[in-house]
Amino acid sequence: MPAHRKRPMADFSTLGLSERLMQGLAKAQFTQPTPIQVEAIPYVMQGRDLMGLAQTGTGKTLAFGLPLLHRLLGVGHPPPPRTIRALILAPTRELVTQIATNLELFTKGTPVKVVTITGGASINRQTERLARGADIMVATPGRLIDLLDRNAVVLDHTGYLVLDEADQMLDMGFIHSLRKIARFLPLKRQTLLFSATMPKLIEELAHTYLREPVKVQVAPPGKPVEKIAQGVHFTPQGDKAKLLESYLQKHPGEQALVFGRTKHGSEKLMKLLVSWGFKAGSIHGNKSQNQRDRTLTEFRDGSLDVLVATDVAARGIDIPGVRHVYNYDMPNVPENYVHRIGRTARAGAEGSAVAFVAPAEMEEFRAVEKLLKQPIPVIGGAPWAADIVAAAPRPGQKPRQGGRPKTGAKPQGKPQAKAQPKPQGAAKAHPRAGRPAGAPGGHAAPKRAARGPRRGDAARG
């Protein structure tokens, strides 16, 4: 990729944006561009393919959105039916909504149409909207493929492709979806890729879909915002709920985002916090899109003080009021830690992030510190000893049961008589069991391997 020279800090008036966009920026009270906007916008305005590396909360949406709108505002005629001029792909519904909301600040009163395409919404209604064409589509890969399969949208006239939070799309298993979508796009297009981290797959993705891109990097990949005060509290898993309560009580009225590992666990924690008197809500994959949107709206307008979420929200929440992030459960992917805590200290504000680490999570915690290339300050407890870590069940595992009792321990319950094998000819089938294995003429039914969800299915749409 061509070398990139850092540009001196500038204001929006020096970036060549149209007067209409300048008026929109002033109305939205955006006075100073962020570093990623200063570095990226001139190249995008020139029509260059671009790879932008920047941490979350640094203004990447306007870095690609403003020059895109600058081009589209000058077109002057509506798009043909079922076609779109610019495609923006994002990994989650929340991020799709966030991007569209930011763009619509500048398209009100203009002929530029922005449509959002995600799962959890009526595909028939989306098909009807696309029948009239659109200037910008912001979509999740899964639902877009559904529409392509129905021939409800064509990408032959799509001159701009933006892959936002590309690293998370790969983490969620969307690489095959991206390859399929790319086959529908014209070769002659401008492609922009934005990512918070730079794994090897991102380099391969950029090499495949970008043409002689310029690389813009305003912070080392995986480095969190400097204004986030980080800390770790070592605590047993069973003590986390009460510990969280004590932290929340220290900052009454300040908004906090709590990240859990599972949908069930996050919902259970939310209900516990509500029972303790906190104004809490939750978003995760088991919630409908309407429920998720309603909860985010309540969190955004201050009706909720605490939001419990799985990683579905790690890159889809842009709420300036979030002051505290609690990693109730450590993430399985270390990069997700950076995305989680990036939900605070937005737009230059300050924030704090505390990780609760149980013995079984020490491996995940060490992986996070390795990614950050620095230790996280200990603000409670002490790192777990190796023998305690080794004895702790891994997340999702049940503690071992039924082991040999210690010497002198009384057996629990009545002892069960040891079953005696019956003669082969005496085997009698249970009405639901079918013919038993080993019976004359019978065959043991092969066990069917449990099939887990394909990677990316849970995030589809």
Short mmCIF file of C-alpha atoms in Angstrom, two decimals:
data_model
loop_
_atom_site.label_atom_id
_atom_site.label_comp_id
_atom_site.label_asym_id
_atom_site.label_seq_id
_atom_site.Cartn_x
_atom_site.Cartn_y
_atom_site.Cartn_z
CA MET A 1 0.00 0.00 0.00
CA PRO A 2 1.28 3.52 -0.75
CA ALA A 3 2.89 5.40 2.11
CA HIS A 4 0.74 8.01 3.76
CA ARG A 5 1.99 11.29 5.17
CA LYS A 6 0.25 12.76 8.20
CA ARG A 7 -1.70 15.89 7.38
CA PRO A 8 -1.68 18.94 9.65
CA MET A 9 -4.82 19.44 11.72
CA ALA A 10 -7.50 21.29 9.78
CA ASP A 11 -11.11 22.34 10.05
CA PHE A 12 -13.94 21.10 7.86
CA SER A 13 -13.75 24.14 5.58
CA THR A 14 -10.34 22.99 4.27
CA LEU A 15 -11.55 19.53 3.19
CA GLY A 16 -13.41 20.59 0.05
CA LEU A 17 -16.90 19.62 1.20
CA SER A 18 -20.00 21.18 -0.38
CA GLU A 19 -21.72 24.16 1.18
CA ARG A 20 -24.79 22.06 2.01
CA LEU A 21 -22.63 19.64 4.01
CA MET A 22 -20.89 22.52 5.75
CA GLN A 23 -24.27 23.87 6.81
CA GLY A 24 -25.24 20.42 8.10
CA LEU A 25 -22.02 20.18 10.09
CA ALA A 26 -22.62 23.57 11.68
CA LYS A 27 -26.22 22.66 12.54
CA ALA A 28 -25.07 19.39 14.14
CA GLN A 29 -22.39 21.37 16.02
CA PHE A 30 -19.48 19.46 14.50
CA THR A 31 -16.79 22.11 14.63
CA GLN A 32 -13.48 20.21 14.40
CA PRO A 33 -12.78 17.08 12.36
CA THR A 34 -11.27 14.11 14.14
CA PRO A 35 -7.84 12.79 13.08
CA ILE A 36 -9.31 9.94 11.01
CA GLN A 37 -11.57 12.43 9.22
CA VAL A 38 -8.66 14.76 8.48
CA GLU A 39 -6.57 11.91 7.10
CA ALA A 40 -9.23 9.97 5.17
CA ILE A 41 -11.62 12.53 3.65
CA PRO A 42 -9.18 14.06 1.11
CA TYR A 43 -8.28 10.63 -0.30
CA VAL A 44 -11.92 9.57 -0.52
CA MET A 45 -12.76 12.85 -2.27
CA GLN A 46 -10.06 11.99 -4.83
CA GLY A 47 -11.74 8.65 -5.56
CA ARG A 48 -8.98 6.53 -4.02
CA ASP A 49 -9.57 3.14 -2.44
CA LEU A 50 -8.73 3.43 1.22
CA MET A 51 -7.99 1.25 4.23
CA GLY A 52 -8.67 3.14 7.45
CA LEU A 53 -7.42 1.85 10.80
CA ALA A 54 -8.79 3.62 13.84
CA GLN A 55 -10.19 2.64 17.21
CA THR A 56 -13.89 2.87 17.92
CA GLY A 57 -15.37 6.24 18.82
CA THR A 58 -13.04 8.24 16.57
CA GLY A 59 -15.53 9.40 13.94
CA LYS A 60 -15.08 6.79 11.21
CA THR A 61 -18.68 7.11 10.00
CA LEU A 62 -18.25 10.72 8.87
CA ALA A 63 -14.78 9.91 7.54
CA PHE A 64 -16.42 7.90 4.76
CA GLY A 65 -19.93 9.37 4.97
CA LEU A 66 -19.16 13.02 4.25
CA PRO A 67 -17.20 12.51 1.00
CA LEU A 68 -19.76 9.91 -0.08
CA LEU A 69 -22.61 12.37 0.43
CA HIS A 70 -20.59 15.07 -1.33
CA ARG A 71 -20.54 12.91 -4.46
CA LEU A 72 -24.17 11.77 -4.27
CA LEU A 73 -25.61 15.23 -3.62
CA GLY A 74 -24.23 16.28 -6.98
CA VAL A 75 -25.80 13.49 -9.05
CA GLY A 76 -29.07 15.32 -9.66
CA HIS A 77 -31.33 12.41 -10.77
CA PRO A 78 -32.91 9.47 -8.92
CA PRO A 79 -31.43 5.97 -9.09
CA PRO A 80 -33.05 3.36 -11.36
CA PRO A 81 -35.51 0.90 -9.76
CA ARG A 82 -34.01 -1.82 -7.53
CA THR A 83 -30.54 -0.25 -7.77
CA ILE A 84 -28.36 1.45 -5.20
CA ARG A 85 -25.48 3.82 -5.74
CA ALA A 86 -23.52 3.18 -2.55
CA LEU A 87 -23.42 0.10 -0.32
CA ILE A 88 -22.28 0.26 3.29
CA LEU A 89 -21.93 -3.11 5.04
CA ALA A 90 -21.78 -3.40 8.83
CA PRO A 91 -21.81 -6.47 11.11
CA THR A 92 -24.75 -5.71 13.43
CA ARG A 93 -28.22 -4.19 13.28
CA GLU A 94 -27.28 -1.62 15.90
CA LEU A 95 -24.30 -0.40 13.90
CA VAL A 96 -26.39 -0.23 10.71
CA THR A 97 -28.90 1.98 12.53
CA GLN A 98 -26.16 4.17 13.97
CA ILE A 99 -24.53 4.75 10.56
CA ALA A 100 -27.85 5.56 8.89
CA THR A 101 -28.80 7.97 11.67
CA ASN A 102 -25.53 9.86 11.27
CA LEU A 103 -25.93 10.09 7.50
CA GLU A 104 -29.54 11.25 7.72
CA LEU A 105 -28.40 14.32 9.67
CA PHE A 106 -27.12 15.60 6.32
CA THR A 107 -29.71 14.21 3.87
CA LYS A 108 -32.86 15.82 5.34
CA GLY A 109 -34.37 18.11 2.74
CA THR A 110 -32.28 16.60 -0.07
CA PRO A 111 -33.22 14.02 -2.74
CA VAL A 112 -30.62 11.55 -1.37
CA LYS A 113 -32.36 8.46 0.01
CA VAL A 114 -30.82 6.23 2.69
CA VAL A 115 -32.30 2.78 3.39
CA THR A 116 -31.41 0.34 6.16
CA ILE A 117 -31.51 -3.39 5.52
CA THR A 118 -31.26 -5.75 8.48
CA GLY A 119 -32.76 -8.96 9.74
CA GLY A 120 -35.57 -8.77 12.26
CA ALA A 121 -37.56 -6.46 9.97
CA SER A 122 -40.12 -7.27 7.27
CA ILE A 123 -38.29 -8.41 4.14
CA ASN A 124 -41.40 -7.69 2.05
CA ARG A 125 -41.42 -4.08 3.22
CA GLN A 126 -37.72 -3.80 2.47
CA THR A 127 -38.35 -5.20 -1.01
CA GLU A 128 -41.03 -2.56 -1.60
CA ARG A 129 -38.66 0.23 -0.56
CA LEU A 130 -35.91 -1.04 -2.82
CA ALA A 131 -38.27 -1.23 -5.80
CA ARG A 132 -37.88 2.56 -6.05
CA GLY A 133 -34.09 2.41 -5.81
CA ALA A 134 -31.90 4.12 -3.23
CA ASP A 135 -28.80 6.26 -3.13
CA ILE A 136 -27.28 4.62 -0.06
CA MET A 137 -28.01 1.20 1.43
CA VAL A 138 -26.67 0.43 4.90
CA ALA A 139 -27.01 -3.31 5.43
CA THR A 140 -25.96 -6.40 7.31
CA PRO A 141 -24.52 -9.07 4.99
CA GLY A 142 -27.04 -11.80 5.84
CA ARG A 143 -30.19 -9.86 4.98
CA LEU A 144 -28.60 -8.38 1.84
CA ILE A 145 -27.92 -11.89 0.54
CA ASP A 146 -31.55 -12.79 1.21
CA LEU A 147 -32.62 -9.85 -0.98
CA LEU A 148 -30.09 -10.71 -3.69
CA ASP A 149 -31.42 -14.26 -3.77
CA ARG A 150 -34.92 -12.84 -4.30
CA ASN A 151 -33.62 -10.55 -7.04
CA ALA A 152 -35.10 -7.67 -5.02
CA VAL A 153 -31.97 -5.54 -5.51
CA VAL A 154 -29.25 -5.34 -8.14
CA LEU A 155 -25.74 -4.01 -7.53
CA ASP A 156 -24.72 -3.41 -11.14
CA HIS A 157 -24.79 0.39 -10.65
CA THR A 158 -23.15 0.42 -7.20
CA GLY A 159 -20.10 2.63 -7.53
CA TYR A 160 -19.15 2.75 -3.85
CA LEU A 161 -18.58 -0.06 -1.35
CA VAL A 162 -17.80 0.58 2.32
CA LEU A 163 -16.88 -2.24 4.70
CA ASP A 164 -17.24 -0.82 8.21
CA GLU A 165 -15.89 -2.69 11.24
CA ALA A 166 -14.50 -5.25 8.83
CA ASP A 167 -12.63 -7.12 11.56
CA GLN A 168 -15.85 -7.85 13.45
CA MET A 169 -17.53 -9.03 10.25
CA LEU A 170 -14.76 -11.59 9.91
CA ASP A 171 -14.99 -12.53 13.60
CA MET A 172 -18.71 -13.19 13.14
CA GLY A 173 -18.12 -15.49 10.17
CA PHE A 174 -19.23 -13.16 7.37
CA ILE A 175 -16.24 -13.77 5.09
CA HIS A 176 -18.23 -16.11 2.82
CA SER A 177 -21.10 -13.61 2.70
CA LEU A 178 -18.70 -10.83 1.67
CA ARG A 179 -17.30 -12.99 -1.12
CA LYS A 180 -20.78 -13.75 -2.40
CA ILE A 181 -21.85 -10.10 -2.32
CA ALA A 182 -18.66 -9.02 -4.10
CA ARG A 183 -19.61 -11.16 -7.12
CA PHE A 184 -22.66 -8.94 -7.69
CA LEU A 185 -20.67 -5.69 -7.60
CA PRO A 186 -19.05 -4.04 -10.62
CA LEU A 187 -15.26 -4.20 -10.80
CA LYS A 188 -15.11 -0.46 -11.43
CA ARG A 189 -15.96 0.99 -8.04
CA GLN A 190 -14.44 2.82 -5.09
CA THR A 191 -13.94 0.59 -2.06
CA LEU A 192 -13.31 1.77 1.49
CA LEU A 193 -12.44 -0.57 4.36
CA PHE A 194 -12.46 0.56 7.99
CA SER A 195 -11.33 -1.55 10.89
CA ALA A 196 -10.31 -1.12 14.52
CA THR A 197 -7.80 -3.99 14.41
CA MET A 198 -5.51 -5.45 11.77
CA PRO A 199 -5.52 -9.26 11.80
CA LYS A 200 -4.02 -11.13 8.86
CA LEU A 201 -7.44 -11.80 7.32
CA ILE A 202 -8.06 -8.05 7.05
CA GLU A 203 -4.87 -7.66 5.02
CA GLU A 204 -6.01 -10.47 2.74
CA LEU A 205 -9.46 -8.89 2.42
CA ALA A 206 -7.94 -5.54 1.50
CA HIS A 207 -5.64 -7.15 -1.05
CA THR A 208 -8.61 -8.93 -2.67
CA TYR A 209 -11.17 -6.13 -2.87
CA LEU A 210 -9.22 -2.85 -2.88
CA ARG A 211 -7.21 -1.44 -5.79
CA GLU A 212 -3.93 0.26 -4.87
CA PRO A 213 -5.43 1.53 -1.62
CA VAL A 214 -3.89 4.17 0.57
CA LYS A 215 -3.56 3.12 4.21
CA VAL A 216 -4.57 5.62 6.86
CA GLN A 217 -3.84 4.81 10.49
CA VAL A 218 -4.41 7.25 13.35
CA ALA A 219 -3.79 4.88 16.29
CA PRO A 220 -2.09 1.50 16.71
CA PRO A 221 -4.58 -1.31 15.98
CA GLY A 222 -6.19 -2.63 19.13
CA LYS A 223 -5.24 0.37 21.26
CA PRO A 224 -8.12 1.79 23.31
CA VAL A 225 -8.93 5.47 23.69
CA GLU A 226 -6.39 7.17 25.95
CA LYS A 227 -9.04 8.87 28.08
CA ILE A 228 -10.49 5.55 29.30
CA ALA A 229 -9.38 4.74 32.85
CA GLN A 230 -9.01 0.96 32.84
CA GLY A 231 -8.91 -1.41 35.79
CA VAL A 232 -9.31 -5.07 36.70
CA HIS A 233 -11.00 -6.55 39.75
CA PHE A 234 -10.24 -10.23 40.44
CA THR A 235 -13.31 -11.88 41.95
CA PRO A 236 -14.96 -15.31 42.10
CA GLN A 237 -17.67 -15.80 39.47
CA GLY A 238 -20.38 -16.11 42.12
CA ASP A 239 -19.47 -12.73 43.66
CA LYS A 240 -19.68 -10.71 40.44
CA ALA A 241 -23.31 -9.59 40.78
CA LYS A 242 -22.86 -8.02 44.22
CA LEU A 243 -19.56 -6.49 43.11
CA LEU A 244 -21.30 -4.91 40.14
CA GLU A 245 -23.97 -3.55 42.46
CA SER A 246 -21.32 -1.88 44.61
CA TYR A 247 -19.69 -0.24 41.58
CA LEU A 248 -23.01 1.02 40.22
CA GLN A 249 -23.88 2.50 43.62
CA LYS A 250 -20.69 4.56 43.53
CA HIS A 251 -21.92 6.50 40.49
CA PRO A 252 -25.68 7.04 40.87
CA GLY A 253 -27.32 8.58 37.83
CA GLU A 254 -24.33 7.93 35.53
CA GLN A 255 -24.95 5.61 32.61
CA ALA A 256 -23.18 2.26 32.57
CA LEU A 257 -22.85 -0.47 29.97
CA VAL A 258 -22.38 -4.04 31.24
CA PHE A 259 -21.12 -6.79 28.92
CA GLY A 260 -22.01 -10.44 29.50
CA ARG A 261 -20.95 -13.54 27.58
CA THR A 262 -24.30 -15.23 26.97
CA LYS A 263 -27.83 -14.16 26.09
CA HIS A 264 -29.38 -16.06 28.98
CA GLY A 265 -26.83 -14.81 31.50
CA SER A 266 -27.23 -11.19 30.38
CA GLU A 267 -31.02 -11.35 30.64
CA LYS A 268 -30.82 -12.93 34.09
CA LEU A 269 -28.37 -10.25 35.29
CA MET A 270 -30.60 -7.46 33.97
CA LYS A 271 -33.62 -8.82 35.87
CA LEU A 272 -31.53 -9.11 39.04
CA LEU A 273 -30.43 -5.47 38.74
CA VAL A 274 -34.04 -4.36 38.24
CA SER A 275 -35.04 -6.29 41.37
CA TRP A 276 -32.36 -4.35 43.24
CA GLY A 277 -33.86 -1.04 42.12
CA PHE A 278 -31.70 -0.14 39.13
CA LYS A 279 -33.23 1.21 35.93
CA ALA A 280 -31.78 -1.48 33.67
CA GLY A 281 -32.49 -2.98 30.26
CA SER A 282 -30.85 -5.59 28.04
CA ILE A 283 -30.10 -6.24 24.39
CA HIS A 284 -28.94 -9.53 22.92
CA GLY A 285 -29.67 -11.98 20.12
CA ASN A 286 -32.88 -13.30 21.69
CA LYS A 287 -34.49 -9.86 21.55
CA SER A 288 -36.51 -8.81 18.51
CA GLN A 289 -35.34 -5.82 16.53
CA ASN A 290 -38.19 -3.71 17.91
CA GLN A 291 -37.24 -4.65 21.48
CA ARG A 292 -33.59 -3.84 20.87
CA ASP A 293 -34.42 -0.50 19.24
CA ARG A 294 -36.81 0.44 22.04
CA THR A 295 -34.27 -0.42 24.75
CA LEU A 296 -31.51 1.56 23.00
CA THR A 297 -33.86 4.53 22.67
CA GLU A 298 -34.63 4.39 26.40
CA PHE A 299 -30.93 4.14 27.20
CA ARG A 300 -30.12 7.02 24.87
CA ASP A 301 -32.78 9.36 26.32
CA GLY A 302 -31.76 8.56 29.90
CA SER A 303 -34.76 6.47 30.91
CA LEU A 304 -32.32 3.63 31.67
CA ASP A 305 -29.11 3.98 33.64
CA VAL A 306 -27.74 0.48 33.02
CA LEU A 307 -27.69 -1.53 29.79
CA VAL A 308 -26.66 -5.20 29.91
CA ALA A 309 -25.57 -6.51 26.52
CA THR A 310 -23.74 -9.26 24.73
CA ASP A 311 -21.12 -8.45 22.09
CA VAL A 312 -23.93 -7.76 19.63
CA ALA A 313 -23.77 -4.20 21.00
CA ALA A 314 -20.01 -3.81 21.29
CA ARG A 315 -19.82 -1.79 18.07
CA GLY A 316 -23.35 -0.55 17.68
CA ILE A 317 -23.80 1.95 20.49
CA ASP A 318 -22.82 5.59 20.10
CA ILE A 319 -24.21 7.20 23.24
CA PRO A 320 -22.09 10.08 24.59
CA GLY A 321 -23.58 9.68 28.08
CA VAL A 322 -21.98 6.27 28.75
CA ARG A 323 -19.43 6.90 31.49
CA HIS A 324 -18.69 3.37 32.68
CA VAL A 325 -18.18 0.02 30.98
CA TYR A 326 -18.09 -3.17 33.03
CA ASN A 327 -16.79 -6.39 31.52
CA TYR A 328 -18.91 -8.65 33.72
CA ASP A 329 -17.60 -11.58 31.66
CA MET A 330 -14.34 -11.41 29.76
CA PRO A 331 -14.70 -11.70 25.98
CA ASN A 332 -13.52 -14.82 24.15
CA VAL A 333 -11.85 -12.68 21.47
CA PRO A 334 -9.37 -10.17 22.93
CA GLU A 335 -10.09 -7.55 20.26
CA ASN A 336 -13.68 -7.42 21.51
CA TYR A 337 -12.38 -5.96 24.77
CA VAL A 338 -11.19 -2.89 22.86
CA HIS A 339 -14.53 -2.55 21.08
CA ARG A 340 -16.47 -2.95 24.33
CA ILE A 341 -14.63 -0.29 26.29
CA GLY A 342 -14.72 1.98 23.25
CA ARG A 343 -18.41 2.56 24.04
CA THR A 344 -17.28 5.08 26.67
CA ALA A 345 -15.11 8.18 26.27
CA ARG A 346 -16.91 8.98 23.02
CA ALA A 347 -16.04 12.11 21.08
CA GLY A 348 -13.29 13.17 23.45
CA ALA A 349 -15.18 12.61 26.71
CA GLU A 350 -13.70 10.67 29.63
CA GLY A 351 -14.81 7.26 30.87
CA SER A 352 -13.85 4.22 32.90
CA ALA A 353 -13.75 0.49 32.16
CA VAL A 354 -13.54 -2.24 34.79
CA ALA A 355 -13.04 -5.94 34.06
CA PHE A 356 -14.30 -8.58 36.50
CA VAL A 357 -12.01 -11.61 36.19
CA ALA A 358 -12.82 -15.00 37.70
CA PRO A 359 -10.24 -17.82 37.90
CA ALA A 360 -11.53 -19.47 34.72
CA GLU A 361 -11.05 -16.21 32.78
CA MET A 362 -7.34 -15.65 33.41
CA GLU A 363 -6.43 -16.93 29.95
CA GLU A 364 -8.78 -14.43 28.29
CA PHE A 365 -7.48 -11.65 30.56
CA ARG A 366 -3.85 -12.36 29.70
CA ALA A 367 -4.74 -12.36 26.00
CA VAL A 368 -6.23 -8.87 26.40
CA GLU A 369 -3.10 -7.57 28.12
CA LYS A 370 -0.97 -9.09 25.37
CA LEU A 371 -3.07 -7.28 22.76
CA LEU A 372 -2.81 -3.98 24.62
CA LYS A 373 0.95 -4.52 25.15
CA GLN A 374 0.59 -3.20 28.68
CA PRO A 375 -0.79 -4.40 32.01
CA ILE A 376 -4.24 -3.33 33.18
CA PRO A 377 -4.05 -1.74 36.66
CA VAL A 378 -5.36 -3.96 39.47
CA ILE A 379 -8.03 -2.13 41.48
CA GLY A 380 -9.39 -5.06 43.47
CA GLY A 381 -8.38 -8.58 44.49
CA ALA A 382 -5.19 -10.24 43.31
CA PRO A 383 -4.32 -12.31 40.24
CA TRP A 384 -5.41 -15.91 40.69
CA ALA A 385 -2.77 -18.52 41.50
CA ALA A 386 -2.01 -21.13 38.86
CA ASP A 387 -3.47 -24.03 40.86
CA ILE A 388 -6.78 -22.18 41.34
CA VAL A 389 -6.91 -21.36 37.63
CA ALA A 390 -6.20 -25.00 36.71
CA ALA A 391 -9.01 -26.25 38.96
CA ALA A 392 -11.61 -23.78 37.70
CA PRO A 393 -14.06 -25.01 35.03
CA ARG A 394 -13.82 -23.19 31.73
CA PRO A 395 -16.66 -20.82 30.85
CA GLY A 396 -19.66 -22.90 29.79
CA GLN A 397 -18.42 -26.04 31.50
CA LYS A 398 -20.15 -27.55 34.51
CA PRO A 399 -18.10 -28.37 37.60
CA ARG A 400 -17.09 -32.00 37.81
CA GLN A 401 -19.51 -34.08 39.80
CA GLY A 402 -19.66 -37.68 40.98
CA GLY A 403 -15.95 -37.94 41.70
CA ARG A 404 -14.58 -40.30 44.31
CA PRO A 405 -15.53 -39.07 47.79
CA LYS A 406 -12.80 -38.06 50.15
CA THR A 407 -11.77 -40.54 52.88
CA GLY A 408 -14.29 -40.57 55.69
CA ALA A 409 -16.93 -38.76 53.71
CA LYS A 410 -20.42 -40.11 53.96
CA PRO A 411 -22.02 -41.15 50.70
CA GLN A 412 -24.90 -38.94 49.61
CA GLY A 413 -28.29 -40.62 49.16
CA LYS A 414 -29.08 -44.29 48.95
CA PRO A 415 -26.59 -46.55 47.20
CA GLN A 416 -27.88 -47.87 43.91
CA ALA A 417 -27.72 -51.58 43.21
CA LYS A 418 -25.38 -52.50 40.44
CA ALA A 419 -27.34 -53.47 37.36
CA GLN A 420 -26.89 -57.09 36.28
CA PRO A 421 -26.64 -57.77 32.56
CA LYS A 422 -29.61 -59.69 31.19
CA PRO A 423 -29.19 -62.70 28.93
CA GLN A 424 -29.21 -61.67 25.27
CA GLY A 425 -32.36 -63.59 24.47
CA ALA A 426 -34.25 -61.99 27.33
CA ALA A 427 -33.86 -58.46 26.02
CA LYS A 428 -37.19 -56.69 25.82
CA ALA A 429 -37.62 -53.49 23.87
CA HIS A 430 -39.15 -50.45 25.49
CA PRO A 431 -42.13 -49.21 23.48
CA ARG A 432 -40.19 -46.02 22.53
CA ALA A 433 -36.74 -47.45 22.42
CA GLY A 434 -37.02 -49.51 19.24
CA ARG A 435 -35.09 -52.78 18.91
CA PRO A 436 -32.22 -52.88 21.44
CA ALA A 437 -28.66 -53.14 20.28
CA GLY A 438 -27.48 -56.72 20.23
CA ALA A 439 -30.97 -58.25 19.89
CA PRO A 440 -31.47 -60.76 17.08
CA GLY A 441 -31.87 -58.87 13.83
CA GLY A 442 -31.38 -55.51 15.60
CA HIS A 443 -28.84 -52.74 14.97
CA ALA A 444 -27.68 -50.06 17.35
CA ALA A 445 -28.98 -46.70 16.24
CA PRO A 446 -25.98 -44.50 15.46
CA LYS A 447 -25.72 -41.42 17.64
CA ARG A 448 -26.27 -38.27 15.67
CA ALA A 449 -23.70 -35.61 16.34
CA ALA A 450 -25.21 -32.45 17.70
CA ARG A 451 -24.89 -29.75 15.11
CA GLY A 452 -24.17 -26.31 16.48
CA PRO A 453 -25.06 -23.16 14.64
CA ARG A 454 -22.89 -22.26 11.73
CA ARG A 455 -20.56 -19.39 12.47
CA GLY A 456 -22.33 -16.17 11.62
CA ASP A 457 -25.86 -17.60 11.84
CA ALA A 458 -26.56 -15.97 15.20
CA ALA A 459 -25.53 -12.62 13.81
CA ARG A 460 -27.26 -13.09 10.47
CA GLY A 461 -29.17 -9.95 9.64
#
